[in-house]
Amino acid sequence: MKVRSFASGSSGNALLVESGGIRLLVDAGLPPALLFRRLRDAGLQRGSLSAILLTHEHIDHAQGAAVLAQEWQVPIISAPETLRKVLPTPEEGGSRWAEPLEVGKSLRVGTLEVTSFPVSHDAIAPCGYMIHSGAWRICVAVDTGDVPGAMLEMLRAAHLLVVEANHDRERLLNGPYPWHLKQRILSPTGHLSNEQTIRALEAIVDNTPRWVWLAHLSKTNNTPDLARRQIIERLTRSGANFIQADILPPGAGPVWDSTSLWADAAR
């Protein structure tokens, strides 16, 4: 199983999951031209993408989805309410690419099982995804202002956790954003702070090896150094020796490859 980040943050989000010939794009929040470029740089072309999974309809997660679906003839999997927001009307052919998945339900895409679970965000039907190959489980949980029980259980079950670490609370409160936007971000339907993320990760710490990608960092209200100091160093101090954490950049990011993990374990 291989996972690579194409973009992470308020300017756009997209993540590619590959396993056994199945390729899933989780979110398509880049302008179409840039999204196509990132896909082709990863060796993909028309006919090689199996499906697009959308977490919600906000532009930084969905702006390239409809064009990609139509040009590459690939289905978009998401909550029915999200699909109605993102795709053209049925009269315009939008329903041709829609594959509804109710929040909290599962479906199979080839050899992969995809399970949707609720998150807490100010979108119409926001969700995260667990993608299960049989041997490996990837959990994507971004854009949420709280950590519902279903999300925590998915994080606990995953090997790779892609989880939001949007802002440092003090930096946000003392920063340039207008008060109404600060309130939105801090609300239970906004975005997770570094402190909220660390509490969620501390709640699932055990002896299971896990890899964590800290995602959706705000350019204004967080920095990689802050997230590293507040989350990664604190995990280390708390004895979470079985968690390896990294920070996703706004542009093309790291690659997680289960094949290399097995090889490292065998040495």
Short mmCIF file of C-alpha atoms in Angstrom, two decimals:
data_model
loop_
_atom_site.label_atom_id
_atom_site.label_comp_id
_atom_site.label_asym_id
_atom_site.label_seq_id
_atom_site.Cartn_x
_atom_site.Cartn_y
_atom_site.Cartn_z
CA MET A 1 0.00 0.00 0.00
CA LYS A 2 1.39 3.40 -0.97
CA VAL A 3 0.18 6.84 0.04
CA ARG A 4 1.45 10.16 -1.24
CA SER A 5 0.42 13.72 -0.49
CA PHE A 6 -0.16 16.08 -3.42
CA ALA A 7 -1.20 19.08 -1.30
CA SER A 8 -2.19 19.90 2.27
CA GLY A 9 -3.52 23.12 3.76
CA SER A 10 -5.96 25.95 3.16
CA SER A 11 -4.71 26.36 -0.43
CA GLY A 12 -5.63 22.79 -1.36
CA ASN A 13 -5.76 19.15 -0.27
CA ALA A 14 -5.25 15.94 -2.23
CA LEU A 15 -3.90 12.52 -1.27
CA LEU A 16 -3.32 9.44 -3.41
CA VAL A 17 -3.74 5.90 -2.03
CA GLU A 18 -2.51 2.98 -4.18
CA SER A 19 -2.86 -0.75 -3.53
CA GLY A 20 -3.01 -3.76 -5.84
CA GLY A 21 -3.71 -1.71 -8.94
CA ILE A 22 -6.45 0.36 -7.24
CA ARG A 23 -5.80 4.10 -7.00
CA LEU A 24 -7.98 6.37 -4.88
CA LEU A 25 -7.65 10.15 -4.75
CA VAL A 26 -8.80 11.45 -1.37
CA ASP A 27 -9.97 15.01 -2.01
CA ALA A 28 -9.28 17.02 -5.14
CA GLY A 29 -8.85 20.51 -3.75
CA LEU A 30 -6.50 21.92 -6.38
CA PRO A 31 -7.23 23.88 -9.57
CA PRO A 32 -7.75 21.32 -12.35
CA ALA A 33 -4.56 22.17 -14.28
CA LEU A 34 -2.40 21.75 -11.18
CA LEU A 35 -4.27 18.62 -10.10
CA PHE A 36 -3.73 16.97 -13.49
CA ARG A 37 -0.04 17.90 -13.32
CA ARG A 38 0.40 16.33 -9.86
CA LEU A 39 -1.38 13.16 -11.01
CA ARG A 40 0.75 12.85 -14.13
CA ASP A 41 3.93 13.53 -12.12
CA ALA A 42 2.92 10.48 -10.05
CA GLY A 43 2.60 8.39 -13.22
CA LEU A 44 -1.19 8.48 -13.54
CA GLN A 45 -3.19 9.10 -16.66
CA ARG A 46 -6.76 8.72 -17.84
CA GLY A 47 -7.98 5.23 -17.01
CA SER A 48 -5.57 4.64 -14.12
CA LEU A 49 -7.56 6.33 -11.33
CA SER A 50 -10.22 4.15 -9.70
CA ALA A 51 -12.24 6.74 -7.75
CA ILE A 52 -12.21 10.13 -6.04
CA LEU A 53 -13.21 10.27 -2.37
CA LEU A 54 -14.42 13.64 -1.13
CA THR A 55 -14.48 14.53 2.56
CA HIS A 56 -16.72 17.58 1.99
CA GLU A 57 -17.60 20.28 -0.51
CA HIS A 58 -15.31 23.17 0.51
CA ILE A 59 -13.21 24.50 -2.35
CA ASP A 60 -9.83 23.53 -0.85
CA HIS A 61 -10.99 19.90 -0.90
CA ALA A 62 -13.25 19.67 -3.93
CA GLN A 63 -12.51 22.34 -6.55
CA GLY A 64 -10.91 19.97 -9.07
CA ALA A 65 -13.20 16.99 -8.52
CA ALA A 66 -15.92 17.54 -11.13
CA VAL A 67 -13.50 18.37 -13.97
CA LEU A 68 -11.29 15.40 -13.12
CA ALA A 69 -14.29 13.05 -12.94
CA GLN A 70 -15.60 14.16 -16.33
CA GLU A 71 -12.28 14.25 -18.19
CA TRP A 72 -10.92 10.99 -16.76
CA GLN A 73 -14.34 9.30 -16.45
CA VAL A 74 -13.88 8.35 -12.81
CA PRO A 75 -16.58 8.17 -10.10
CA ILE A 76 -16.74 10.53 -7.14
CA ILE A 77 -17.55 8.77 -3.88
CA SER A 78 -19.00 10.91 -1.10
CA ALA A 79 -22.10 11.60 0.95
CA PRO A 80 -25.15 12.22 -1.28
CA GLU A 81 -25.47 15.78 0.03
CA THR A 82 -21.84 16.52 -0.86
CA LEU A 83 -22.24 15.09 -4.35
CA ARG A 84 -25.22 17.35 -4.99
CA LYS A 85 -23.09 20.37 -4.03
CA VAL A 86 -20.04 19.41 -6.07
CA LEU A 87 -21.37 17.88 -9.27
CA PRO A 88 -23.40 19.51 -12.05
CA THR A 89 -27.14 18.92 -11.98
CA PRO A 90 -28.48 15.56 -13.22
CA GLU A 91 -29.74 17.36 -16.32
CA GLU A 92 -26.14 18.37 -17.06
CA GLY A 93 -24.88 14.82 -16.62
CA GLY A 94 -23.48 15.24 -13.11
CA SER A 95 -25.14 12.12 -11.71
CA ARG A 96 -23.17 9.98 -14.15
CA TRP A 97 -20.07 10.34 -11.95
CA ALA A 98 -21.78 10.16 -8.55
CA GLU A 99 -21.34 7.14 -6.28
CA PRO A 100 -23.13 7.96 -3.01
CA LEU A 101 -21.76 6.69 0.28
CA GLU A 102 -23.71 7.65 3.37
CA VAL A 103 -21.58 8.88 6.26
CA GLY A 104 -20.88 5.90 8.52
CA LYS A 105 -21.22 3.32 5.75
CA SER A 106 -18.70 1.22 3.77
CA LEU A 107 -18.17 0.06 0.21
CA ARG A 108 -15.51 -1.79 -1.76
CA VAL A 109 -13.41 -0.36 -4.55
CA GLY A 110 -11.64 -3.34 -6.03
CA THR A 111 -9.54 -4.89 -3.28
CA LEU A 112 -9.94 -1.91 -0.94
CA GLU A 113 -12.66 -1.38 1.65
CA VAL A 114 -13.61 2.27 2.17
CA THR A 115 -15.43 3.27 5.36
CA SER A 116 -16.81 6.77 5.87
CA PHE A 117 -17.07 8.17 9.40
CA PRO A 118 -18.40 11.49 10.77
CA VAL A 119 -16.21 14.45 11.65
CA SER A 120 -17.26 17.84 13.07
CA HIS A 121 -17.01 20.64 10.51
CA ASP A 122 -19.21 23.39 9.08
CA ALA A 123 -19.91 21.57 5.83
CA ILE A 124 -23.07 19.85 4.66
CA ALA A 125 -22.05 16.23 5.39
CA PRO A 126 -18.36 16.18 6.40
CA CYS A 127 -16.60 12.87 6.85
CA GLY A 128 -13.27 11.13 7.12
CA TYR A 129 -12.25 7.85 5.55
CA MET A 130 -10.68 4.58 6.62
CA ILE A 131 -9.15 2.75 3.66
CA HIS A 132 -8.41 -0.90 4.40
CA SER A 133 -6.36 -3.22 2.19
CA GLY A 134 -6.66 -6.23 4.47
CA ALA A 135 -3.14 -5.89 5.86
CA TRP A 136 -2.96 -2.10 6.19
CA ARG A 137 -5.36 0.65 7.26
CA ILE A 138 -5.12 4.32 6.36
CA CYS A 139 -7.25 6.90 8.20
CA VAL A 140 -7.80 10.39 6.77
CA ALA A 141 -9.36 12.82 9.26
CA VAL A 142 -9.00 16.48 8.29
CA ASP A 143 -11.20 19.57 8.69
CA THR A 144 -12.82 18.92 12.05
CA GLY A 145 -13.19 21.11 15.12
CA ASP A 146 -13.66 18.22 17.51
CA VAL A 147 -12.77 14.53 17.71
CA PRO A 148 -16.01 12.51 17.74
CA GLY A 149 -15.88 9.00 19.15
CA ALA A 150 -16.16 7.42 15.69
CA MET A 151 -13.14 9.39 14.49
CA LEU A 152 -11.09 8.41 17.55
CA GLU A 153 -11.86 4.73 16.99
CA MET A 154 -10.76 4.99 13.36
CA LEU A 155 -7.52 6.68 14.39
CA ARG A 156 -6.92 3.92 16.92
CA ALA A 157 -7.40 1.23 14.26
CA ALA A 158 -5.14 2.77 11.60
CA HIS A 159 -1.48 2.29 10.72
CA LEU A 160 -1.11 5.62 8.89
CA LEU A 161 -3.05 8.53 10.41
CA VAL A 162 -3.52 11.66 8.30
CA VAL A 163 -4.90 14.04 10.91
CA GLU A 164 -5.43 17.78 11.07
CA ALA A 165 -3.15 20.06 13.10
CA ASN A 166 -4.50 23.38 11.86
CA HIS A 167 -3.47 26.05 14.33
CA ASP A 168 -1.77 27.12 17.50
CA ARG A 169 -4.51 28.61 19.66
CA GLU A 170 -2.49 31.56 21.00
CA ARG A 171 -1.11 32.40 17.58
CA LEU A 172 -4.65 32.39 16.17
CA LEU A 173 -6.08 34.55 18.97
CA ASN A 174 -3.26 37.10 18.67
CA GLY A 175 -3.13 37.02 14.88
CA PRO A 176 -4.63 39.15 12.09
CA TYR A 177 -7.85 37.23 11.42
CA PRO A 178 -11.15 39.05 12.14
CA TRP A 179 -12.92 37.92 15.30
CA HIS A 180 -15.75 36.11 13.48
CA LEU A 181 -13.20 33.96 11.59
CA LYS A 182 -11.28 33.21 14.78
CA GLN A 183 -14.57 32.09 16.38
CA ARG A 184 -15.33 29.84 13.42
CA ILE A 185 -11.91 28.16 13.55
CA LEU A 186 -12.07 27.68 17.34
CA SER A 187 -15.63 26.31 17.30
CA PRO A 188 -16.48 22.58 17.54
CA THR A 189 -17.22 22.70 13.80
CA GLY A 190 -14.01 24.52 12.89
CA HIS A 191 -10.47 23.13 12.90
CA LEU A 192 -8.29 21.24 15.37
CA SER A 193 -5.57 23.06 17.27
CA ASN A 194 -2.18 21.50 17.93
CA GLU A 195 -3.29 20.84 21.50
CA GLN A 196 -6.49 19.09 20.42
CA THR A 197 -4.51 16.93 18.02
CA ILE A 198 -1.99 15.90 20.65
CA ARG A 199 -4.81 14.97 23.06
CA ALA A 200 -6.40 12.78 20.37
CA LEU A 201 -3.10 11.07 19.63
CA GLU A 202 -2.30 10.57 23.31
CA ALA A 203 -5.69 8.88 23.72
CA ILE A 204 -4.75 6.13 21.25
CA VAL A 205 -1.13 5.53 22.24
CA ASP A 206 -0.28 1.87 22.81
CA ASN A 207 2.39 -0.54 21.58
CA THR A 208 1.07 -0.60 18.01
CA PRO A 209 3.46 0.99 15.46
CA ARG A 210 1.78 3.95 13.80
CA TRP A 211 2.76 6.66 11.37
CA VAL A 212 1.19 10.12 11.66
CA TRP A 213 1.00 12.81 9.01
CA LEU A 214 0.07 16.17 10.50
CA ALA A 215 -2.08 17.84 7.86
CA HIS A 216 -3.85 21.10 6.98
CA LEU A 217 -1.47 23.43 8.83
CA SER A 218 -2.54 27.07 8.59
CA LYS A 219 0.00 29.36 6.89
CA THR A 220 -0.98 32.18 9.26
CA ASN A 221 -1.79 30.45 12.53
CA ASN A 222 0.70 27.59 12.64
CA THR A 223 4.16 26.66 11.41
CA PRO A 224 5.91 23.31 10.94
CA ASP A 225 8.26 24.24 13.80
CA LEU A 226 5.35 24.97 16.14
CA ALA A 227 3.55 21.76 15.23
CA ARG A 228 6.76 19.80 15.61
CA ARG A 229 7.49 21.29 19.02
CA GLN A 230 3.96 21.07 20.37
CA ILE A 231 2.97 17.67 18.98
CA ILE A 232 5.90 15.57 17.88
CA GLU A 233 8.22 16.50 20.75
CA ARG A 234 5.41 16.06 23.28
CA LEU A 235 4.61 12.61 21.91
CA THR A 236 8.28 11.73 22.32
CA ARG A 237 8.36 13.04 25.90
CA SER A 238 5.23 11.07 26.77
CA GLY A 239 6.93 7.84 25.70
CA ALA A 240 4.99 7.32 22.48
CA ASN A 241 7.93 5.50 20.95
CA PHE A 242 5.75 3.54 18.53
CA ILE A 243 4.51 6.67 16.72
CA GLN A 244 6.51 8.22 13.88
CA ALA A 245 5.23 11.67 12.92
CA ASP A 246 5.81 13.95 9.94
CA ILE A 247 4.32 17.24 8.74
CA LEU A 248 2.67 17.59 5.34
CA PRO A 249 3.77 20.64 3.32
CA PRO A 250 1.39 22.75 1.18
CA GLY A 251 2.88 21.28 -1.99
CA ALA A 252 3.81 17.75 -2.99
CA GLY A 253 4.75 15.87 0.14
CA PRO A 254 6.09 12.57 1.43
CA VAL A 255 5.35 9.02 0.33
CA TRP A 256 4.38 6.25 2.77
CA ASP A 257 5.05 2.77 1.39
CA SER A 258 4.09 -0.35 3.35
CA THR A 259 6.46 -2.47 1.23
CA SER A 260 9.47 -0.57 2.51
CA LEU A 261 8.12 -0.78 6.06
CA TRP A 262 8.08 -4.59 5.84
CA ALA A 263 11.60 -4.55 4.43
CA ASP A 264 12.83 -2.31 7.26
CA ALA A 265 11.19 -4.60 9.84
CA ALA A 266 12.89 -7.65 8.33
CA ARG A 267 16.38 -6.14 8.63
#
